[in-house]
Tab-separated table of C-alpha atoms in Angstrom:
chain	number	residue	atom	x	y	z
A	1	UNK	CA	-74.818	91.822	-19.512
A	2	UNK	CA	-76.319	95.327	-19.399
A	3	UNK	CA	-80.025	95.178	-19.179
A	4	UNK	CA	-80.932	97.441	-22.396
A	5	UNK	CA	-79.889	99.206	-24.820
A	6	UNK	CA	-80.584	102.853	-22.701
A	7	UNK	CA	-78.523	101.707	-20.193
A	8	UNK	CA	-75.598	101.213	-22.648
A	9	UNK	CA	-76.182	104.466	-24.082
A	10	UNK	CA	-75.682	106.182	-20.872
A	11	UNK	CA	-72.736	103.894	-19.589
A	12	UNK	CA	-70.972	104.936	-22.798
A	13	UNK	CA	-72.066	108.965	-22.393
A	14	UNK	CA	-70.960	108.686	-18.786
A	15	UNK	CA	-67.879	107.122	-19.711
A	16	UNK	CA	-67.359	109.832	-22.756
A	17	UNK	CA	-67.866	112.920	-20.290
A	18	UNK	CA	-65.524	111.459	-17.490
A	19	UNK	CA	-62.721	110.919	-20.080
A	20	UNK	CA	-62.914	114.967	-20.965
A	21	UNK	CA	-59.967	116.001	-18.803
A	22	UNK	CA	-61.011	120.027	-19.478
A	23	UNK	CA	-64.060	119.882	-17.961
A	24	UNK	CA	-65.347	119.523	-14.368
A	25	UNK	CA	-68.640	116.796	-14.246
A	26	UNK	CA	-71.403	117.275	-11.756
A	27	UNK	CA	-74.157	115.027	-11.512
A	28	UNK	CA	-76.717	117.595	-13.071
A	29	UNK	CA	-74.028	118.261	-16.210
A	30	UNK	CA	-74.179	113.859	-16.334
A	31	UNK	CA	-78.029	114.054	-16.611
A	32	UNK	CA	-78.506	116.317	-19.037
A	33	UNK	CA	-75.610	114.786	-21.159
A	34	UNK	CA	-77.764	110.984	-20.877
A	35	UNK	CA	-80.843	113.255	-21.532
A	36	UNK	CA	-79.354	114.424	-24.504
A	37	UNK	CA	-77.477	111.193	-25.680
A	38	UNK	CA	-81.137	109.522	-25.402
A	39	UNK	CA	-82.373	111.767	-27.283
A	40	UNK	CA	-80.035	112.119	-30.491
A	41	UNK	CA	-79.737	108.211	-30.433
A	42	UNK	CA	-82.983	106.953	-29.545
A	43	UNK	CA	-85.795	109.987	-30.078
A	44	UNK	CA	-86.372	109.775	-26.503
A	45	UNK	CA	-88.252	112.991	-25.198
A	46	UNK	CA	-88.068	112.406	-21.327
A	47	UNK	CA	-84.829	113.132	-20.215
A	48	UNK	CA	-83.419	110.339	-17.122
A	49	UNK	CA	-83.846	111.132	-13.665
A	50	UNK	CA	-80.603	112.025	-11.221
A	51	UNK	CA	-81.521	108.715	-9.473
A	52	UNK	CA	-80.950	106.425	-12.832
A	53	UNK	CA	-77.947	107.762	-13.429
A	54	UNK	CA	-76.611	107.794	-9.395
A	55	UNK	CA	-77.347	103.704	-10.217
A	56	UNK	CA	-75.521	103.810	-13.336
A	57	UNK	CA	-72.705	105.231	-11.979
A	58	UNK	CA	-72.915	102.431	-9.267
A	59	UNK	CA	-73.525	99.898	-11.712
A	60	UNK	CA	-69.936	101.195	-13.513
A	61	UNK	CA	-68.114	101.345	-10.194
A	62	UNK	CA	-69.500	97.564	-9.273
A	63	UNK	CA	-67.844	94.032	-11.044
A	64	UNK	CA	-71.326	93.131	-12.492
A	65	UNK	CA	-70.744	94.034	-15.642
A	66	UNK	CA	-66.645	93.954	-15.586
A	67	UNK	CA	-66.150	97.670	-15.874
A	68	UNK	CA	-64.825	98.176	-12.028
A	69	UNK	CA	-64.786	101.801	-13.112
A	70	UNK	CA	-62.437	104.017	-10.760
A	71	UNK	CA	-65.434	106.794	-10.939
A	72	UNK	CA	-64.279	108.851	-7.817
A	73	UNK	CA	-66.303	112.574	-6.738
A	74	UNK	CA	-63.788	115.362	-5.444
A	75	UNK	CA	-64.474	118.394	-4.053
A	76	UNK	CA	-68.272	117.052	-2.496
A	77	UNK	CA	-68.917	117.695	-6.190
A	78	UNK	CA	-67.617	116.839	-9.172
A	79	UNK	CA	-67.240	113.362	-10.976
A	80	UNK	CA	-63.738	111.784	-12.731
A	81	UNK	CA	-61.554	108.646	-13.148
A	82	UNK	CA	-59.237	108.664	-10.432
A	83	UNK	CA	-56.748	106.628	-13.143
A	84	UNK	CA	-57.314	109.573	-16.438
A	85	UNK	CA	-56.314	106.483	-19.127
A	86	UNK	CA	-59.571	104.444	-18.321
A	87	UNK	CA	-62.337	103.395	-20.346
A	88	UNK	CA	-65.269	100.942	-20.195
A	89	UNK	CA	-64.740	101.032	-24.282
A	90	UNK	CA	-61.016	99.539	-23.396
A	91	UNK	CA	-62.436	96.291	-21.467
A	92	UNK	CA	-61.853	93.002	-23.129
A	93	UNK	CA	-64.883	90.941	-23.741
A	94	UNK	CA	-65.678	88.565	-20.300
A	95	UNK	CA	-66.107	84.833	-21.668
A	96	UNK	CA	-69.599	85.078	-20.852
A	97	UNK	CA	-69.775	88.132	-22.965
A	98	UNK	CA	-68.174	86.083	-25.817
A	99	UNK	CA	-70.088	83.277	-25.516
A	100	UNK	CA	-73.644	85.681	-25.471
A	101	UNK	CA	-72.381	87.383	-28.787
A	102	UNK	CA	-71.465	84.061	-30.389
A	103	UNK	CA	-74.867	82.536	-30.036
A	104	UNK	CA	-76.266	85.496	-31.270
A	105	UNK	CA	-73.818	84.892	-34.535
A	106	UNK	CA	-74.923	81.020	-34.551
A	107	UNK	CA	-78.278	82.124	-34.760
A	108	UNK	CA	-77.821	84.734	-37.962
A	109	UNK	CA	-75.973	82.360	-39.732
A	110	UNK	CA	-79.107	80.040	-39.392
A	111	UNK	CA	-81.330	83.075	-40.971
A	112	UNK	CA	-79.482	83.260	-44.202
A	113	UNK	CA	-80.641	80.307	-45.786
A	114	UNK	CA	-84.024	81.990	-45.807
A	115	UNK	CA	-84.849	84.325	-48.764
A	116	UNK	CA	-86.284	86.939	-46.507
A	117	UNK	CA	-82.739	87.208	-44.678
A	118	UNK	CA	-80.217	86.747	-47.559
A	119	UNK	CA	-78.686	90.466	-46.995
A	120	UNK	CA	-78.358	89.974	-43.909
A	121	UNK	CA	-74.309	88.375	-44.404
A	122	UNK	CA	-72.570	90.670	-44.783
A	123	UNK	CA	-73.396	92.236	-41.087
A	124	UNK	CA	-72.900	88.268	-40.079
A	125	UNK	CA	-69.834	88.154	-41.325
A	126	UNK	CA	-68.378	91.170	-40.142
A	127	UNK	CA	-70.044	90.317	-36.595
A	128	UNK	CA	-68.103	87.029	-36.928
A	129	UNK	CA	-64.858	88.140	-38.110
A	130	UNK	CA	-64.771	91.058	-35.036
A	131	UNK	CA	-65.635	88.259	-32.461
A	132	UNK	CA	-62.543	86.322	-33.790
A	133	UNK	CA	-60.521	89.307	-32.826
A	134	UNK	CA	-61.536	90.473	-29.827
A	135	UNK	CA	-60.834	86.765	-28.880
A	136	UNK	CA	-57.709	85.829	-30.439
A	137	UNK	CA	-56.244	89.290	-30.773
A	138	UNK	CA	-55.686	89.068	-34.182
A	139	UNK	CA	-55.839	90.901	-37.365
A	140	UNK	CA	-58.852	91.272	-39.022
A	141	UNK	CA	-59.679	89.007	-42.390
A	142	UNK	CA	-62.708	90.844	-43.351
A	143	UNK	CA	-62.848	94.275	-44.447
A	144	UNK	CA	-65.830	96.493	-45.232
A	145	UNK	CA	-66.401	99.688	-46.710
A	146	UNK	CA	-67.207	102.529	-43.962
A	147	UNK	CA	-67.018	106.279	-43.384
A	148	UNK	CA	-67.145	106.437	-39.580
A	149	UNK	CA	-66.834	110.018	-39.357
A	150	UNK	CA	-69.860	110.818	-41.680
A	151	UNK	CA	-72.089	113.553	-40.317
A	152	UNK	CA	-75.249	113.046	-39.731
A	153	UNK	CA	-74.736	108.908	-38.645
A	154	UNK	CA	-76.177	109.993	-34.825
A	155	UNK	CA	-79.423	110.153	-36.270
A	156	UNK	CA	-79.675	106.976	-38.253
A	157	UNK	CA	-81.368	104.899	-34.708
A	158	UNK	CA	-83.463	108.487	-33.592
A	159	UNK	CA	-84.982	108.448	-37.431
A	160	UNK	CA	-85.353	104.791	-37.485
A	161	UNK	CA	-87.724	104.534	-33.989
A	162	UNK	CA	-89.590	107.888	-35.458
A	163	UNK	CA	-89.738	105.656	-38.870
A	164	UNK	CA	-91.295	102.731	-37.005
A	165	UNK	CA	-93.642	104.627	-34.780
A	166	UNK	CA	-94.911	106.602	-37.388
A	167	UNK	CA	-94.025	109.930	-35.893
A	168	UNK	CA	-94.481	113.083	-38.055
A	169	UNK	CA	-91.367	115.395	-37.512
A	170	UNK	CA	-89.467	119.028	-38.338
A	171	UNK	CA	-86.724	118.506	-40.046
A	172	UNK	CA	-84.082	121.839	-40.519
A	173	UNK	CA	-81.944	120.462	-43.833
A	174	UNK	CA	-79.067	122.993	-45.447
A	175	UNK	CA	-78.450	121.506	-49.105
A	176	UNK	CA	-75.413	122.596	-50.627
A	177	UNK	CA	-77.391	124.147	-53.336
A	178	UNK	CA	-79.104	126.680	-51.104
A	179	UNK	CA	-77.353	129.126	-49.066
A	180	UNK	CA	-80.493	129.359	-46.561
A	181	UNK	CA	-81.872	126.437	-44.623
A	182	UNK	CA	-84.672	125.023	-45.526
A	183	UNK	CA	-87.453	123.373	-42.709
A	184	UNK	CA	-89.538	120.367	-43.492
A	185	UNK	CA	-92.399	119.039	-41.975
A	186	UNK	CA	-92.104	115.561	-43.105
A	187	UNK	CA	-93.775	111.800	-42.276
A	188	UNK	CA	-90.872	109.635	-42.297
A	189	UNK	CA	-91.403	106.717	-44.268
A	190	UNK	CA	-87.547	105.120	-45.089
A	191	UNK	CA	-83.601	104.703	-44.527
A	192	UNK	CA	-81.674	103.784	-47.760
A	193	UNK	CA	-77.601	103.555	-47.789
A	194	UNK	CA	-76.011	104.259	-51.337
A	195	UNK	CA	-72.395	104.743	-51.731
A	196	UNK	CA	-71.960	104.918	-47.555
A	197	UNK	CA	-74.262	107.853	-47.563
A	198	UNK	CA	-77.634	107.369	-45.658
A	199	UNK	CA	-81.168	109.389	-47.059
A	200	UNK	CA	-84.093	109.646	-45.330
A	201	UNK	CA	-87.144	109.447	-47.935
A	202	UNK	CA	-90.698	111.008	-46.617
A	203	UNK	CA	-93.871	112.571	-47.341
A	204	UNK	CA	-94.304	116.191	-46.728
A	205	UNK	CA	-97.330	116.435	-44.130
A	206	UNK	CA	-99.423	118.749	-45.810
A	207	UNK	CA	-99.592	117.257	-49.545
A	208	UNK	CA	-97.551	113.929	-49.010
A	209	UNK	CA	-95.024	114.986	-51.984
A	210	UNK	CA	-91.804	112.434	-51.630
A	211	UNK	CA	-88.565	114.162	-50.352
A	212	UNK	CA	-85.204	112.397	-50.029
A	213	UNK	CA	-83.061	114.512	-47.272
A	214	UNK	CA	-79.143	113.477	-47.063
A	215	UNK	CA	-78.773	112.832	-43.534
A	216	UNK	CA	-74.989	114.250	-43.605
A	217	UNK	CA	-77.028	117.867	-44.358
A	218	UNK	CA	-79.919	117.502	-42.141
A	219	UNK	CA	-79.458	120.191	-39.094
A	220	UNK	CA	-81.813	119.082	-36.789
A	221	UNK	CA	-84.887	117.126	-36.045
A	222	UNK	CA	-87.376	117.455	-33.907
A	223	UNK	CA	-91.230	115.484	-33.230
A	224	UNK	CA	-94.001	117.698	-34.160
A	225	UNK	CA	-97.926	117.265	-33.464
A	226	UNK	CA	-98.789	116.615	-36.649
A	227	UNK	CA	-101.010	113.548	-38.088
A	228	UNK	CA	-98.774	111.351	-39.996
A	229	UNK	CA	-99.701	111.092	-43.722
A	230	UNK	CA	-99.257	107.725	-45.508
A	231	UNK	CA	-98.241	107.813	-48.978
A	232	UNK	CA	-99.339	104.959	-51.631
A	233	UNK	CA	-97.263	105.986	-54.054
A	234	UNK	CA	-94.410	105.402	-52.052
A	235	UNK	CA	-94.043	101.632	-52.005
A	236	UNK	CA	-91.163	100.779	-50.157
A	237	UNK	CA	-90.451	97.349	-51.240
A	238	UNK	CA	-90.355	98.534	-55.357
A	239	UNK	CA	-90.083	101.798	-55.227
A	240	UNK	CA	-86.333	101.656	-56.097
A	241	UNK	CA	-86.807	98.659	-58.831
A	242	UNK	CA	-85.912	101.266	-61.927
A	243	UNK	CA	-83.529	103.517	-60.605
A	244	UNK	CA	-79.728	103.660	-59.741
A	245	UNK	CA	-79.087	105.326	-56.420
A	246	UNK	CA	-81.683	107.625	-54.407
A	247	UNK	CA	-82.848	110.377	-56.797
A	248	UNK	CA	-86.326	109.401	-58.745
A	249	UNK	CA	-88.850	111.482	-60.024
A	250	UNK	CA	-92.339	110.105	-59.767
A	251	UNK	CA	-94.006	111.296	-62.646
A	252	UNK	CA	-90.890	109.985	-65.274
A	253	UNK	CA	-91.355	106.926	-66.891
A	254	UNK	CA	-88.082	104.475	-67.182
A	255	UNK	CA	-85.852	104.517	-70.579
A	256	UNK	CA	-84.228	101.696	-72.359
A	257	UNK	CA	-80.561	103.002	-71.954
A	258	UNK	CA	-78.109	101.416	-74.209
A	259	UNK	CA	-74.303	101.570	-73.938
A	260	UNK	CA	-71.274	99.952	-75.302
A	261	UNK	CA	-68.078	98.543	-73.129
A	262	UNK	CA	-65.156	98.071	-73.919
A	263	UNK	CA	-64.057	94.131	-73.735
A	264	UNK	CA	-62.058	94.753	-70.238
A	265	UNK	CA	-64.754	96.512	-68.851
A	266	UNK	CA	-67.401	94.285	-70.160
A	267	UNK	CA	-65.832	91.263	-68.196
A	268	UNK	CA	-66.263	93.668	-65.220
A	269	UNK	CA	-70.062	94.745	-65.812
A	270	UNK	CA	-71.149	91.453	-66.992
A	271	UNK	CA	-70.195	89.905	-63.397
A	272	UNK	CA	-71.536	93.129	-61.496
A	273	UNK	CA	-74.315	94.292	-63.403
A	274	UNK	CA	-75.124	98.298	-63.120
A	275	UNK	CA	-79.008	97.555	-62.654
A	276	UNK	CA	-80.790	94.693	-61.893
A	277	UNK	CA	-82.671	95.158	-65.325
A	278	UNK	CA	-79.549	94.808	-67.134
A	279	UNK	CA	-78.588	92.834	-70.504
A	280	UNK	CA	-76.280	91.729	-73.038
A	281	UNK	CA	-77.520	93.024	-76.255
A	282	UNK	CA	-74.487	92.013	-78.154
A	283	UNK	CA	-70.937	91.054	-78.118
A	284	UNK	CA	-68.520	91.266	-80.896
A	285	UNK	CA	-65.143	88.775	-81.620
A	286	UNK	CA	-63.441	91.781	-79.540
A	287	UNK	CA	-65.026	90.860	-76.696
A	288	UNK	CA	-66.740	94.659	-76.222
A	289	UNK	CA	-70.243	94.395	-75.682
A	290	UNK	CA	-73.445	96.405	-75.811
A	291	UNK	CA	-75.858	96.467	-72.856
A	292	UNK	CA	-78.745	97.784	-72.304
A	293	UNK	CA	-80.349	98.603	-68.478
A	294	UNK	CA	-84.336	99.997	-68.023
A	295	UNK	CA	-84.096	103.429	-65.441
A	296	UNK	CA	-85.617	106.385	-65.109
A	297	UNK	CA	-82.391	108.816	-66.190
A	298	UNK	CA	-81.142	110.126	-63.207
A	299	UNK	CA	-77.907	111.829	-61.539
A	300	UNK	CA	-76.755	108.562	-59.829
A	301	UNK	CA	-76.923	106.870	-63.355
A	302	UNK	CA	-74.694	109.122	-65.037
A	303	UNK	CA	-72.452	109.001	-61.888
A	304	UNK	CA	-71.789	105.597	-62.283
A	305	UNK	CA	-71.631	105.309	-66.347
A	306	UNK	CA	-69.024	108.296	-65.780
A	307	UNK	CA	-66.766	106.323	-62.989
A	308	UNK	CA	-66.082	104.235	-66.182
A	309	UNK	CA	-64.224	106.631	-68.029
A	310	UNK	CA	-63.640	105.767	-71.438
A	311	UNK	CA	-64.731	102.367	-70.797
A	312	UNK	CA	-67.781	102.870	-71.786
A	313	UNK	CA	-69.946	104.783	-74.151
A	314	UNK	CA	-73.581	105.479	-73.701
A	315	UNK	CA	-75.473	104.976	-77.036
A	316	UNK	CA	-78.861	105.756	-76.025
A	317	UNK	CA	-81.556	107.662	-75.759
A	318	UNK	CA	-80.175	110.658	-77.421
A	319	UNK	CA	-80.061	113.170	-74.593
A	320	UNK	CA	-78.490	110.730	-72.327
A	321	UNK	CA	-75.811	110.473	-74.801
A	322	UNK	CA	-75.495	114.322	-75.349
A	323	UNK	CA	-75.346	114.347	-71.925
A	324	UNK	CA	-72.447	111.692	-71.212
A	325	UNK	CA	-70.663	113.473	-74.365
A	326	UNK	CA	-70.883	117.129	-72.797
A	327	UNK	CA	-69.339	115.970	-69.848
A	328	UNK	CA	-66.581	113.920	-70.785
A	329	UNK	CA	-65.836	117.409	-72.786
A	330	UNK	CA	-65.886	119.066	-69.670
A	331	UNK	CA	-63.733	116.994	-67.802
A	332	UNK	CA	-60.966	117.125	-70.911
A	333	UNK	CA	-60.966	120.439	-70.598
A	334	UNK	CA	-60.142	120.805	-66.992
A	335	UNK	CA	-56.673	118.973	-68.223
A	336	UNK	CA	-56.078	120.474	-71.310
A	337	UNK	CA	-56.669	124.272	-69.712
A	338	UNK	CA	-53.154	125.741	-67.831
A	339	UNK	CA	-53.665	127.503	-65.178
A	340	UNK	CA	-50.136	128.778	-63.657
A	341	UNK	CA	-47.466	126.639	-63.179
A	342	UNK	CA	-48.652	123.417	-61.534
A	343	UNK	CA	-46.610	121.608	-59.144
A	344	UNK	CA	-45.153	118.276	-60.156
A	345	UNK	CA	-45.343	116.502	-56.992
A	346	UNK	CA	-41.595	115.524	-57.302
């Protein structure tokens, strides 16, 4: 088994440059590409020396880990696979690598009986259910929600070790409000997922106000030498308890938001409830119901109440039911409104 996770990052950038066919590799253009792998995936500053990655190369080129890479240097110079289809990413799992990753598994699986690691199964599971395939070549039986192509997932593990190490950085974001970039100085303070988009949440340096950058829009990010600035107002274990989605202002206070369902939908939000503060106010012989959910009113509410159609029906507060009304409006427009001749599709 590879030693750490570096030396996997640079097995797999090696292994990424060598499979470019259009362009020649010397062992200099292999450094810096590590260097810069490193850095993008890790937050690591240094750079590798040409002697690391001479012994990576080896390491690829040797049985010890299974690749028996056919790295080969032509011309006193340059670096390629002598056969152009390989890939270390194409190797089967060894047994040994199978068993290593299945203990690993056993050991999860323990974990989620404890509180603490409840959310943990779903990665279990999916760990579980591709371990079943690489070994029996089947189909897969589990199937979870991704966007692999996402910009802006490369920095998720760079953000997380600046996260953990408290490291105060300069952040370059492009919103697709603004035309102009915009730079940040921020203290990092938190990764949250919602709807398979990642945020970063963080304190600006100089006054600690709370920004939440989408990491798909982020440009670049860099380590600055600035002290890091702790927040208390940004309590990461609650700071989410009255709000849908990412988007909070501090200074609001939550609402009671009420809103009718119909009776299909109601089956559907009674058994996955839109906040955790969620209720059943009342239900009539129709079997539509009236809930009612404590939030701070935000864009990400709306979002969802709308993704209901005419399902539902916000009844309160007033301007979150002007709100819901205006836009429904909007959106019947946009149908009832000809513009040319549209294409049937037939």
């Amino acid at each position: 088994m590879p030693a750490n996770k570096n030396a996997l990052i640079r097995y797999k950038t090696i292994d990424n440059c060598l499979r470019n066919k259009y362009r020649r590799w010397t062992l200099d253009d292999l450094v810096d590409a590590c260097s810069d792998a490193l850095y993008e995936m890790e937050g690591i500053t240094k750079g590798v020396s040409m002697r690391t990655v001479q012994g990576d190369i080896q390491m690829m080129r040797s049985d010890k880990l299974g690749y028996n890479a056919p790295i080969e240097v032509y011309e006193h110079k340059y670096y390629r696979y002598a056969d152009p289809d390989y890939s270390i990413t194409d190797m089967p799992l060894s047994q040994n690598d199978y068993e290593v990753m299945q203990e690993a598994v056993d050991m999860l699986r323990q974990l989620e009986d404890f509180e603490q690691f409840a959310e943990m199964a779903d990665v279990v599971r999916r760990l579980q259910d591709k371990l079943a395939i690489s070994k029996s070549s089947r189909k897969p039986v589990v199937h979870f929600d991704n966007v692999p192509d996402l910009k802006g997932l490369k920095l998720l593990n760079p953000l997380y070790n600046h996260i953990v190490h408290k490291q105060t950085l300069r952040v370059v974001y492009q919103s697709f409000r603004n035309r102009r970039q915009q730079e940040f100085v921020l203290c990092p303070y938190l990764l949250k997922e919602f709807r398979n988009r990642w945020f970063i949440f963080g304190g600006r340096a100089k006054d600690g106000v709370i920004y939440n950058l989408a990491l798909d829009r982020i440009v670049s990010v860099e380590p600055v030498d600035v002290p890091f600035r702790e927040n208390p107002e940004f309590d990461v274990e609650h700071f989410f308890d009255d709000v849908i989605g990412v988007s909070k202002n501090l200074h609001a206070t939550p609402r009671k938001v009420k809103f009718w369902a119909t009776a299909e939908q109601s089956n559907y939000i009674k058994t996955k409830p839109v906040h955790p503060s969620q209720r059943l106010v009342s239900e009539d012989p129709d079997g539509s119901c009236i809930f009612q959910i404590e939030v701070i009113v935000n864009f990400e509410m709306y979002s969802v109440f709308m993704s209901y159609g005419p399902g539902i029906k916000v009844i309160s507060p007033r301007n979150a039911m002007a709100y819901m009304r205006d836009k429904m409006r909007e959106a019947a427009d946009l149908y009832d409104k000809t513009v040319g001749k549209q294409p049937t599709g037939e």
